Short mmCIF file of C-alpha atoms in Angstrom, two decimals:
data_model
loop_
_atom_site.label_atom_id
_atom_site.label_comp_id
_atom_site.label_asym_id
_atom_site.label_seq_id
_atom_site.Cartn_x
_atom_site.Cartn_y
_atom_site.Cartn_z
CA MET A 139 18.11 28.46 -6.03
CA ASN A 140 19.88 26.02 -8.39
CA ASN A 141 23.11 25.63 -6.51
CA LYS A 142 24.64 22.13 -6.78
CA ASN A 143 24.96 22.16 -2.98
CA THR A 144 21.21 22.62 -2.54
CA ILE A 145 19.78 19.67 -0.68
CA GLN A 146 16.30 21.02 -0.02
CA ASP A 147 14.71 24.06 -1.69
CA LEU A 148 11.20 24.46 -0.32
CA ASN A 149 10.58 27.49 -2.52
CA SER A 150 10.42 25.09 -5.47
CA PHE A 151 7.80 22.82 -3.81
CA ARG A 152 4.52 22.50 -5.75
CA LEU A 153 1.42 20.64 -4.68
CA PRO A 154 0.48 18.18 -7.45
CA HIS A 155 -2.70 18.98 -9.40
CA ASN A 156 -5.84 17.68 -7.62
CA PHE A 157 -3.72 16.17 -4.83
CA ARG A 158 -6.43 16.83 -2.24
CA GLY A 159 -9.14 15.24 -4.39
CA ARG A 160 -11.54 18.15 -3.81
CA SER A 161 -11.42 21.92 -4.17
CA ALA A 162 -9.76 24.10 -1.54
CA PHE A 163 -13.25 25.36 -0.64
CA ILE A 164 -14.55 21.83 0.13
CA VAL A 165 -11.38 21.03 2.11
CA GLN A 166 -11.83 24.16 4.24
CA LEU A 167 -15.57 23.49 4.61
CA TRP A 168 -14.83 19.98 5.93
CA TRP A 169 -12.29 21.32 8.42
CA ILE A 170 -14.87 23.84 9.70
CA VAL A 171 -17.60 21.17 9.93
CA GLU A 172 -15.20 18.79 11.67
CA SER A 173 -14.20 21.47 14.19
CA LEU A 174 -17.67 22.83 14.94
CA LEU A 175 -19.96 19.82 14.53
CA PHE A 176 -18.05 16.53 14.48
CA LYS A 177 -15.69 17.25 17.41
CA LYS A 178 -18.40 18.99 19.49
CA SER A 179 -20.90 16.14 19.12
CA PRO A 180 -21.81 14.04 22.18
CA GLN A 181 -19.97 10.74 22.69
CA PHE A 182 -23.09 8.70 21.87
CA ALA A 183 -23.72 10.50 18.52
CA TYR A 184 -22.11 7.79 16.39
CA PRO A 185 -24.81 7.90 13.67
CA PHE A 186 -24.40 11.68 13.37
CA ARG A 187 -20.62 11.45 12.91
CA ARG A 188 -21.03 8.64 10.36
CA TRP A 189 -23.53 10.84 8.51
CA LEU A 190 -21.16 13.83 8.49
CA LEU A 191 -18.31 11.72 7.10
CA ARG A 192 -20.59 10.21 4.45
CA LEU A 193 -21.85 13.67 3.54
CA PHE A 194 -18.24 14.54 2.62
CA GLY A 195 -17.68 11.35 0.61
CA ALA A 196 -16.44 8.77 3.13
CA LYS A 197 -17.59 5.18 2.70
CA ILE A 198 -18.65 4.11 6.20
CA GLY A 199 -20.17 0.72 6.99
CA HIS A 200 -22.93 -0.20 9.44
CA GLY A 201 -22.40 -0.02 13.19
CA VAL A 202 -19.09 1.87 12.98
CA ILE A 203 -17.99 3.54 16.22
CA ILE A 204 -16.04 6.76 15.63
CA ARG A 205 -15.21 8.90 18.65
CA PRO A 206 -15.66 12.70 18.38
CA SER A 207 -11.95 13.41 18.97
CA VAL A 208 -10.94 11.59 15.75
CA THR A 209 -9.31 13.80 13.10
CA THR A 210 -9.83 13.00 9.41
CA THR A 211 -7.95 15.09 6.85
CA TYR A 212 -9.96 14.18 3.73
CA PRO A 213 -13.14 12.12 4.33
CA TRP A 214 -13.51 11.34 0.61
CA LYS A 215 -10.33 9.24 0.91
CA LEU A 216 -11.67 7.11 3.81
CA THR A 217 -13.35 3.70 3.71
CA ILE A 218 -14.38 1.92 6.91
CA GLY A 219 -16.07 -1.49 6.94
CA ASN A 220 -18.93 -2.70 9.13
CA HIS A 221 -18.66 -2.67 12.93
CA ALA A 222 -15.17 -1.14 13.04
CA TRP A 223 -14.08 1.03 15.98
CA ILE A 224 -11.98 4.20 15.76
CA GLY A 225 -10.86 5.37 19.22
CA ASP A 226 -10.26 8.71 20.90
CA ASP A 227 -7.62 11.04 19.46
CA VAL A 228 -6.93 8.86 16.41
CA VAL A 229 -5.50 10.84 13.49
CA LEU A 230 -6.43 9.64 10.01
CA TYR A 231 -3.93 11.72 8.04
CA ASN A 232 -5.31 10.47 4.76
CA LEU A 233 -3.63 12.42 2.02
CA GLY A 234 -3.94 9.03 0.32
CA ASP A 235 -6.66 6.42 0.79
CA ILE A 236 -7.18 4.70 4.13
CA HIS A 237 -9.15 1.43 4.13
CA ILE A 238 -10.19 -0.05 7.48
CA GLY A 239 -11.89 -3.44 7.26
CA ASP A 240 -14.90 -4.99 8.98
CA ASN A 241 -14.55 -5.49 12.75
CA ALA A 242 -11.15 -3.78 12.80
CA VAL A 243 -10.08 -1.56 15.71
CA VAL A 244 -7.81 1.50 15.65
CA SER A 245 -7.27 2.39 19.32
CA GLN A 246 -6.81 5.73 21.01
CA GLY A 247 -3.97 8.01 20.05
CA SER A 248 -2.94 6.07 16.94
CA TYR A 249 -1.71 7.95 13.88
CA LEU A 250 -2.29 6.60 10.37
CA CYS A 251 -0.11 8.64 8.02
CA THR A 252 -0.52 8.17 4.25
CA GLY A 253 1.66 11.13 3.24
CA ASP A 254 5.37 11.85 3.15
CA HIS A 255 7.91 13.71 1.04
CA ASP A 256 10.66 12.52 -1.30
CA TYR A 257 13.69 13.78 0.62
CA THR A 258 16.04 12.81 -2.24
CA LYS A 259 14.76 15.66 -4.44
CA PRO A 260 15.41 19.36 -3.77
CA ASP A 261 11.78 20.35 -4.41
CA PHE A 262 10.69 17.93 -1.59
CA PRO A 263 7.68 16.55 -3.52
CA ILE A 264 4.75 15.30 -1.48
CA ARG A 265 3.60 11.72 -1.95
CA ALA A 266 0.49 9.82 -0.90
CA ARG A 267 0.48 6.06 -0.41
CA PRO A 268 -2.55 4.13 0.88
CA ILE A 269 -2.86 2.37 4.22
CA THR A 270 -4.99 -0.76 4.63
CA ILE A 271 -6.03 -2.20 7.97
CA ASP A 272 -7.58 -5.54 7.07
CA SER A 273 -10.69 -6.97 8.73
CA GLN A 274 -10.48 -8.06 12.36
CA ALA A 275 -7.08 -6.43 12.90
CA TRP A 276 -6.38 -4.45 16.06
CA VAL A 277 -4.08 -1.43 16.02
CA ALA A 278 -3.55 -0.82 19.76
CA SER A 279 -2.96 2.51 21.55
CA GLN A 280 -0.59 5.14 20.17
CA VAL A 281 0.59 3.17 17.15
CA PHE A 282 2.16 4.98 14.18
CA VAL A 283 1.35 3.45 10.77
CA SER A 284 3.53 4.64 7.89
CA PRO A 285 2.48 5.39 4.29
CA GLY A 286 1.93 2.35 2.07
CA VAL A 287 1.50 -0.17 4.89
CA ARG A 288 -0.96 -3.06 4.99
CA ILE A 289 -1.84 -4.73 8.29
CA GLY A 290 -3.06 -8.26 7.64
CA LYS A 291 -6.40 -9.77 8.60
CA GLY A 292 -6.65 -10.45 12.33
CA ALA A 293 -3.19 -9.05 13.12
CA VAL A 294 -2.60 -7.31 16.46
CA ILE A 295 -0.23 -4.35 16.53
CA GLY A 296 1.05 -3.77 20.07
CA ALA A 297 0.75 -0.41 21.82
CA ARG A 298 3.21 2.31 20.82
CA SER A 299 4.58 0.32 17.91
CA SER A 300 5.86 2.04 14.75
CA VAL A 301 4.78 0.17 11.62
CA PHE A 302 6.97 0.86 8.58
CA ASN A 303 6.36 -2.41 6.67
CA ASN A 304 3.42 -4.69 5.94
CA MET A 305 2.42 -6.94 8.84
CA PRO A 306 1.19 -10.49 8.20
CA PRO A 307 -2.28 -11.78 9.07
CA LEU A 308 -3.08 -13.42 12.41
CA MET A 309 0.18 -12.35 14.07
CA LEU A 310 0.95 -10.38 17.21
CA CYS A 311 3.36 -7.67 16.05
CA LEU A 312 5.11 -5.05 18.13
CA GLY A 313 8.09 -2.77 18.51
CA SER A 314 9.75 0.12 16.78
CA PRO A 315 10.20 -0.91 14.09
CA CYS A 316 7.24 -3.25 14.40
CA LYS A 317 7.92 -6.95 13.79
CA PRO A 318 5.80 -10.11 13.91
CA ILE A 319 6.41 -11.89 17.25
CA LYS A 320 4.02 -14.85 17.44
CA LYS A 321 0.72 -16.17 16.13
CA ARG A 322 -2.45 -14.63 17.46
CA ILE A 323 -4.12 -17.13 19.74
CA MET A 324 -7.72 -17.75 18.75
CA ASP A 325 -10.24 -18.92 21.35
CA ASN A 326 -13.44 -19.89 19.58
CA SER A 327 -15.19 -21.22 22.69
#
């Protein structure tokens, strides 16, 4: 379909070579393991879930808490620092790399999305752009984080915010679109 009026021609879509980073077999194997072992594991089985993710290439630090209802598209594109927490029903849609720093929290129901499509081209090419959640940041409940975003060290992203741009360190940020509101108050008592 090469009509000049064609806006979107999905028949011409092609997945870029090695986009997934592993073979289709390994991708499917992970999805089976995630469904049958990871998601069925008891709440307290944090070491087991860390082991499963590492087995498939994730870089997971010490003391990381990952709930069994977390969904990870490609573990080999995931890095989580020491003592980070990943809450219930978090989706790590990591077509691109996701980096979560030490002592960072991604709360329940949040969606980190590293992939999108170039809507300006008829073949609707898929793109992957990394997401970084810096150390000591808190992404609160049901937050959407867009491809290519960095959330600064110690930032707090308020519940149900939609983050389309980088957020600065040590700021309370909220809204849709998310914006910095005020400095994070630190109590070191």
